[in-house]
Tab-separated table of C-alpha atoms and ligand atoms in Angstrom:
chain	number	residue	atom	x	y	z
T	1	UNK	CA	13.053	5.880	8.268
T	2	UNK	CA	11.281	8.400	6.499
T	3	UNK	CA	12.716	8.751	2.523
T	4	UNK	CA	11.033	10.855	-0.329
T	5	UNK	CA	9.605	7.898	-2.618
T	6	UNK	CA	9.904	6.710	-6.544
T	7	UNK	CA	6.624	5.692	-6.267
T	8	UNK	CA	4.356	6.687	-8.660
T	9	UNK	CA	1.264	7.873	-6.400
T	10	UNK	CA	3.131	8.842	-3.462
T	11	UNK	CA	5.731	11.729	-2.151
T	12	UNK	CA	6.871	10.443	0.592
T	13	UNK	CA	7.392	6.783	2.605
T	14	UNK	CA	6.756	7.336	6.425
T	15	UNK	CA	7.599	3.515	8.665
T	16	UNK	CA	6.741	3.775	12.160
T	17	UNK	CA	6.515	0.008	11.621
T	18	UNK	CA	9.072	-2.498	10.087
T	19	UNK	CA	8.775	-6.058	9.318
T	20	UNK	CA	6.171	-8.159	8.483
T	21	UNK	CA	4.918	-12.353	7.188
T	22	UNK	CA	3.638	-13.199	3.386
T	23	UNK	CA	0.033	-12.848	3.531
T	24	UNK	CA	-0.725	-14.971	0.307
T	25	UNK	CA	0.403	-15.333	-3.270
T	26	UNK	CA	1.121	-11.281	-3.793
T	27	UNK	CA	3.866	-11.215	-0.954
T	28	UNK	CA	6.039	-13.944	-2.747
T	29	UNK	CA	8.254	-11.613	-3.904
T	30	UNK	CA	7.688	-8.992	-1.586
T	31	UNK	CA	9.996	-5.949	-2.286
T	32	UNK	CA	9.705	-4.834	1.522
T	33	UNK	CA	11.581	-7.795	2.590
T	34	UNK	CA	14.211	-7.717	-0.198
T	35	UNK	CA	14.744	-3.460	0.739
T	36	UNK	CA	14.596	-4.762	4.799
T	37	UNK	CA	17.705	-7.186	4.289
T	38	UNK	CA	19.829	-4.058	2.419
T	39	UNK	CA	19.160	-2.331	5.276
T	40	UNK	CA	19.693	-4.692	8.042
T	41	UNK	CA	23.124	-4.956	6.098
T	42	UNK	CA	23.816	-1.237	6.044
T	43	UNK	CA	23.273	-1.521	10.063
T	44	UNK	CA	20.795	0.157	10.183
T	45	UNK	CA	19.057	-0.824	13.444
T	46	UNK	CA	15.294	-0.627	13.211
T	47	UNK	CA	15.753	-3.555	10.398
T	48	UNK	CA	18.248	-6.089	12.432
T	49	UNK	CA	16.655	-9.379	12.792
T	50	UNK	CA	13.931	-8.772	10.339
T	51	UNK	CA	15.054	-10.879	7.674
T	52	UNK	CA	16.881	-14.334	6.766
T	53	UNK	CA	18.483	-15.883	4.194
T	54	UNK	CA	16.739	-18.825	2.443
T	55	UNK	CA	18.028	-20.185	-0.471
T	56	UNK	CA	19.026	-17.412	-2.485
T	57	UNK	CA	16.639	-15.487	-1.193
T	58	UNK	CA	15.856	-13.542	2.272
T	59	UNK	CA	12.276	-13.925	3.656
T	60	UNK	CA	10.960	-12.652	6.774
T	61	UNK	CA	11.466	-14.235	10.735
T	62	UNK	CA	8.090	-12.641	11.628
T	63	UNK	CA	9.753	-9.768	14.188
T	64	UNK	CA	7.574	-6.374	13.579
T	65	UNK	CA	9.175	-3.644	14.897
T	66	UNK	CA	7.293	-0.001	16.024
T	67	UNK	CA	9.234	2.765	15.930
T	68	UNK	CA	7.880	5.721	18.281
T	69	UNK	CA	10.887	7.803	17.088
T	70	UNK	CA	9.378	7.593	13.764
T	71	UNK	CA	6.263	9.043	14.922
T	72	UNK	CA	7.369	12.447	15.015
T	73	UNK	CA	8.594	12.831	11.767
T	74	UNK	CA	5.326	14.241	9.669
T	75	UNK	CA	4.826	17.022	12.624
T	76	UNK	CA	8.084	18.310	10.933
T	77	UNK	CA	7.270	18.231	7.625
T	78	UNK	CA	6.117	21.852	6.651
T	79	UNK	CA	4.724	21.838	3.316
T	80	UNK	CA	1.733	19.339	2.872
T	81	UNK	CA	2.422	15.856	1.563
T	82	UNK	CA	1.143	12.368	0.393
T	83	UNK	CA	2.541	10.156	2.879
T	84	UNK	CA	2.844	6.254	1.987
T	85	UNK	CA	2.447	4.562	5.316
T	86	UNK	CA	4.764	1.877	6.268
T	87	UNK	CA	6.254	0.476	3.023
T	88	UNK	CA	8.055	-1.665	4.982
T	89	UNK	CA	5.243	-3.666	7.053
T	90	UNK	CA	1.822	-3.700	6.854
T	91	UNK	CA	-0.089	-1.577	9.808
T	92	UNK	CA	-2.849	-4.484	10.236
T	93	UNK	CA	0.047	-6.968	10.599
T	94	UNK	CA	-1.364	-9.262	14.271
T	95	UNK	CA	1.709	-8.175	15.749
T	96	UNK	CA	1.347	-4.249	15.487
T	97	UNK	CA	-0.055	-3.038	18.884
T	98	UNK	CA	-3.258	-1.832	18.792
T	99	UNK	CA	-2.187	1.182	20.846
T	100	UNK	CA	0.366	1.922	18.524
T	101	UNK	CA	-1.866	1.927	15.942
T	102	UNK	CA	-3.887	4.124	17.837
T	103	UNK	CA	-0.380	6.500	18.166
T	104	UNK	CA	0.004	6.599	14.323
T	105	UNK	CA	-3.729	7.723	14.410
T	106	UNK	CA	-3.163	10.474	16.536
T	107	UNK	CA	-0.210	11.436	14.112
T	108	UNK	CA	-2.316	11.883	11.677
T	109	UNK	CA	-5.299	13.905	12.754
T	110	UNK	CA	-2.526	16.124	13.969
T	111	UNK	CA	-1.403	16.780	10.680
T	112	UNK	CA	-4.704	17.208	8.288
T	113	UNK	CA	-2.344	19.160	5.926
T	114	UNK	CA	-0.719	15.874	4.726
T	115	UNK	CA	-2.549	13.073	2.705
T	116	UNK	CA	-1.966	9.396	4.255
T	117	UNK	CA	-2.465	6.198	2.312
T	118	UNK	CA	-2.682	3.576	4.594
T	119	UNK	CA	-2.844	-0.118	2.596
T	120	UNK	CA	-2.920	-3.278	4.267
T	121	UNK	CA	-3.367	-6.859	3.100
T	122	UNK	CA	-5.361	-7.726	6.195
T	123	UNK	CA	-8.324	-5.244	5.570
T	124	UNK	CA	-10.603	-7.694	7.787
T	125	UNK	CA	-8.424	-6.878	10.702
T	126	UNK	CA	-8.060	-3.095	9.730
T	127	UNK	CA	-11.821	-2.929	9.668
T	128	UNK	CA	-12.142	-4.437	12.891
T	129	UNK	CA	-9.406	-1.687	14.406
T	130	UNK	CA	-11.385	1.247	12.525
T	131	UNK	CA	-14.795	0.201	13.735
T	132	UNK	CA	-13.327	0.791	17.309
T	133	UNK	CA	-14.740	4.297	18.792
T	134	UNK	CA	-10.858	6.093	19.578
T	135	UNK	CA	-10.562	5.559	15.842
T	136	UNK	CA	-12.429	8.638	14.223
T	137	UNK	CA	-12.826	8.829	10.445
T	138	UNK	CA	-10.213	11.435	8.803
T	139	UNK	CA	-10.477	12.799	5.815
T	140	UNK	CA	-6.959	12.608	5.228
T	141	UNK	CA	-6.370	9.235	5.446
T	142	UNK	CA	-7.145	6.934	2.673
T	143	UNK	CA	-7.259	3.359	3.118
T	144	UNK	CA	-6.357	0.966	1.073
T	145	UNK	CA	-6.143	-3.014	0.327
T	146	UNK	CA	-4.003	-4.878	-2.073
T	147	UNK	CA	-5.623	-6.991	-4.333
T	148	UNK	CA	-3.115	-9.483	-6.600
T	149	UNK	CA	-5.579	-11.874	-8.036
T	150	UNK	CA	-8.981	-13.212	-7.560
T	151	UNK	CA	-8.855	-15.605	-4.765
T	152	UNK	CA	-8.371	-12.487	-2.516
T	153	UNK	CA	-11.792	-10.350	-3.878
T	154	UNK	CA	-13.208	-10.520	-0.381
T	155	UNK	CA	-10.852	-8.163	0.964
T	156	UNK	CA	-12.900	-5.635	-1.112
T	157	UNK	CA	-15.751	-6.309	0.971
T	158	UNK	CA	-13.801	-6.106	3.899
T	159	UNK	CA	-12.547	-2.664	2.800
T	160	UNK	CA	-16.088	-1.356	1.781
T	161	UNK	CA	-16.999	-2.135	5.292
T	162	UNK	CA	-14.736	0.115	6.973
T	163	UNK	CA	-15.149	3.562	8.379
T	164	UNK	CA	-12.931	5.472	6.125
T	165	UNK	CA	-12.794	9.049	4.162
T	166	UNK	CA	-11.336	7.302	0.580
T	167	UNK	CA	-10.992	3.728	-0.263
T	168	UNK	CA	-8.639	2.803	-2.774
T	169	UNK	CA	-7.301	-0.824	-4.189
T	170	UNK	CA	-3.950	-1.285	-5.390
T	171	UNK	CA	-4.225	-3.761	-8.184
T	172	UNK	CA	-0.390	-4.522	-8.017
T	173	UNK	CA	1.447	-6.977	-8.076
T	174	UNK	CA	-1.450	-7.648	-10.058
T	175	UNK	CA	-0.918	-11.791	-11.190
T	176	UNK	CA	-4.242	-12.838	-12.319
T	177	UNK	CA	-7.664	-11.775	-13.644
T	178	UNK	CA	-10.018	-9.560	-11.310
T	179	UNK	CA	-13.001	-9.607	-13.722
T	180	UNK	CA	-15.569	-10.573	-11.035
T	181	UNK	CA	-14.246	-7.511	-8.471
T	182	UNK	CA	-17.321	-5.488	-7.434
T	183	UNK	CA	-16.015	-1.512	-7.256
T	184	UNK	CA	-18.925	-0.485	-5.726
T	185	UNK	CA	-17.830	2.601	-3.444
T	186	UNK	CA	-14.328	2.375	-4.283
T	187	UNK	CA	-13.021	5.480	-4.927
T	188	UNK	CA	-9.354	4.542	-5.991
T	189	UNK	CA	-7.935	1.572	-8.219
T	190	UNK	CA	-4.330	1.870	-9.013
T	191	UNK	CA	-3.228	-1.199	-11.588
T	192	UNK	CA	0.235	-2.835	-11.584
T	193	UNK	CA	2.422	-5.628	-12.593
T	194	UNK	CA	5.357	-6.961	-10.990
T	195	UNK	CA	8.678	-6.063	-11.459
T	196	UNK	CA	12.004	-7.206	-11.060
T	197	UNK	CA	14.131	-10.144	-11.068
T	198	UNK	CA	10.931	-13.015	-10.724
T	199	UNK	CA	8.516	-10.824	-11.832
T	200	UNK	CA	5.096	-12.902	-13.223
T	201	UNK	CA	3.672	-11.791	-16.168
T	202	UNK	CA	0.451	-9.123	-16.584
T	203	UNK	CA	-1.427	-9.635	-19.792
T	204	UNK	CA	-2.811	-6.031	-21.423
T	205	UNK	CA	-6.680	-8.039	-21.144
T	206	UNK	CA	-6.388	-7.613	-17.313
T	207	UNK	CA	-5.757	-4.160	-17.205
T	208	UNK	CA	-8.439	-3.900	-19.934
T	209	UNK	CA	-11.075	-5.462	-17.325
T	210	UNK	CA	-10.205	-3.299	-14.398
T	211	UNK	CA	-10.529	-0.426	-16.668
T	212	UNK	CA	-13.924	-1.237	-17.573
T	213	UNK	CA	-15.063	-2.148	-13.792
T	214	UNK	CA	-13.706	1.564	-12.748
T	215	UNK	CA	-15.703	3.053	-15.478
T	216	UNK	CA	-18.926	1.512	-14.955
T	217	UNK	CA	-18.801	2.635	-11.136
T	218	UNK	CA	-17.205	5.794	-11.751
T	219	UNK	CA	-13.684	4.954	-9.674
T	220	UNK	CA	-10.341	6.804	-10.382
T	221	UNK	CA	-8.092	4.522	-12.532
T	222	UNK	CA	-4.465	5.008	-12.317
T	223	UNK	CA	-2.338	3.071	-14.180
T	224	UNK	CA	1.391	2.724	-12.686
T	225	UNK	CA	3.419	0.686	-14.618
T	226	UNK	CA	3.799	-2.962	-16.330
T	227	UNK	CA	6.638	-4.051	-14.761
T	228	UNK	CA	9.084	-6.860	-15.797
T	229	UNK	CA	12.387	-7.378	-15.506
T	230	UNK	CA	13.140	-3.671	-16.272
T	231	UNK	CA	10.359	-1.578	-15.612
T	232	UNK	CA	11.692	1.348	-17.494
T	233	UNK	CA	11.845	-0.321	-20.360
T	234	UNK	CA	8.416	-2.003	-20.462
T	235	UNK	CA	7.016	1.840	-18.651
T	236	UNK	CA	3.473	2.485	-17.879
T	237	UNK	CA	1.544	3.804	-21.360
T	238	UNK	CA	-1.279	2.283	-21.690
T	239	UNK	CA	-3.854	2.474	-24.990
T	240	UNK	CA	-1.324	4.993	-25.947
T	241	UNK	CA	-1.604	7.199	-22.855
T	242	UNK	CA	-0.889	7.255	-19.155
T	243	UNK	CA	-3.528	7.683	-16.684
T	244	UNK	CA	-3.139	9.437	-13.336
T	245	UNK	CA	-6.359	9.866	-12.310
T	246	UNK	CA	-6.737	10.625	-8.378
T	247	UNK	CA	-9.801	10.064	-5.890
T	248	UNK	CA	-11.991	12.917	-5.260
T	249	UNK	CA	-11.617	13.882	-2.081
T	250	UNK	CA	-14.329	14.350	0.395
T	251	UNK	CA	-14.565	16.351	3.557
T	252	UNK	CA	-15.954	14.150	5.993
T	253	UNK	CA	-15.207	16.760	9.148
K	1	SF4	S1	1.877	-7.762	3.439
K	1	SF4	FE1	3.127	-6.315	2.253
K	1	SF4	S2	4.993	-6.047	3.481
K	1	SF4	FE2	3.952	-7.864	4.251
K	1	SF4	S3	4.923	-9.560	3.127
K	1	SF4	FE3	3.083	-8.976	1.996
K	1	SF4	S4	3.814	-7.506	0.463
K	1	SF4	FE4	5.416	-7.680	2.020
C-alpha cells in the first residue's frame, strides 16, 4: 500500500514489506502494529495474520510479508518524491529475503528522481546487507536508524559503518537521554517524542542535548514534534521556533 504521508519529513509511505517483531524498548508501542491490525480489519489482505490481540492490545505474530506488487509503484510516480520506506516493517527485519531486498534496491536506482529514506532498527544487519557487492551506494537513498534511548547508541556505530549516500537518526520515540551519542558523520538527526494513548514522557533537556551534539558536528537538526496524548496540542515549537533543517545532499555517482 502506497499512501501520501502526515509525516513530517516525508511525502509519501511506499511498503513492499509488512509486518514485523519489537526490537527493544522503542517498539513497545509501535504505531505500525496498531495501523497493521486496522487494516487486517478493513480486509485488506497484505496485513491478514500480522497481528493479535493481547490484552487490550494487538502485538505482532512475527509473519513479514513482501509484496512484489508493491514494487512497481514508484516507477509510476511522475513527479519526484521523498519516499518513506516500509512504515509498516522494518527492511532489515531476519525474515525479509535478502533477494527481495536486493528487488527494492533495484527499485530504487531505477528511480534516482525520488528521495528514499530507508530506517531500520537492525542497522548491524543492514550494514552487513549493504557491504554486499550487488548493493551499490545511491545517492538517493538515505539510511537511517532509530535511536529511542541510550542503551541502543551502538546502532550509531553500526550505521556509520555502512556504505551509504546520507545517514540520518531518528531520535523518536525518543524515551531517554542520548547525551553520550557520538554524531560524527551523521548527516541527519530528526528528534521526537511519543505520542498517543501510552505515550512516555520527553523532557525539553533532551532535546536540548541532541541539539547541542548536532551543532558541534555540524548535523541537520529537525525537530518533529513533542508528542503526548494529543500531539496537536503539545505541536513541535521548540525555543520558540520550528526547525526543519534537511541533510545536504551529496552526489556520490
Ligand atoms: S522495528 Fe519498527 S515496525 Fe518493527 S516493531 Fe519496532 S517500531 Fe514497529
Amino acid at each position: 500500500m502506497t499512501q501520501m504521508s502526515k509525516i513530517e519529513w516525508t511525502d509519501v509511505t511506499w511498503n513492499p514489506v509488512a509486518g514485523c517483531t519489537v526490537a527493544t524498548a522503542g517498539c513497545t508501542n509501535c504505531y505500525a502494529m496498531r495501523m497493521a491490525a486496522r487494516l487486517e480489519a478493513m480486509g485488506v489482505e497484505k496485513y491478514q495474520g500480522l497481528t493479535r490481540k493481547s490484552g487490550d492490545r494487538y502485538v505482532w505474530t512475527g509473519k513479514v510479508v513482501t509484496d512484489d506488487n508493491a514494487l512497481s509503484a514508484p516507477l509510476k510516480w511522475r513527479s519526484p518524491r521523498t519516499v518513506f520506506v516500509n512504515s509498516m516493517s522494518d527492511m532489515f527485519h531476519p525474515a525479509v529475503p535478502i533477494d527481495f531486498i536486493a528487488k527494492v534496491w533495484a527499485v530504487m536506482q531505477a528511480t534516482p528522481q525520488h528521495t528514499y529514506q530507508v530506517l531500520t532498527k537492525r542497522p548491524e544487519h543492514m550494514r552487513e546487507v549493504l557491504s554486499m557487492p550487488e548493493f551499490p551506494i545511491l545517492s538517493n537513498v538515505w539510511i537511517g536508524t532509530s535511536v529511542e534511548d541510550s542503551a541502543v547508541l551502538d546502532r550509531i556505530d553500526s550505521l556509520r559503518a555502512t556504505p551509504g549516500a546520507i545517514r540520518f537518526i531518528s531520535f523518536e520515540p525518543l524515551i531517554g537521554s542520548v547525551a553520550a551519542a557520538d554524531l560524527t558523520s551523521i548527516d541527519w538527526a530528526i528528534v521526537g517524542g511519543e505520542s498517543g494513548p501510552r505515550a512516555r514522557p520527553m523532557p525539553e533537556e533532551w532535546v536540548e542535548e541532541i541539539e547541542d551534539l548536532c551543532r558541534e558536528v555540524g548535523t541537520a537538526f529537525f525537530f518533529k514534534q513533542w508528542g503526548g496524548r494529543n500531539k496537536k496540542l503539545t505541536g513541535r515549537t521548540f525555543k520558540g521556533r520550528t526547525y526543519d533543517e534537511m541533510p545536504n545532499v551529496r552526489c556520490v555517482s
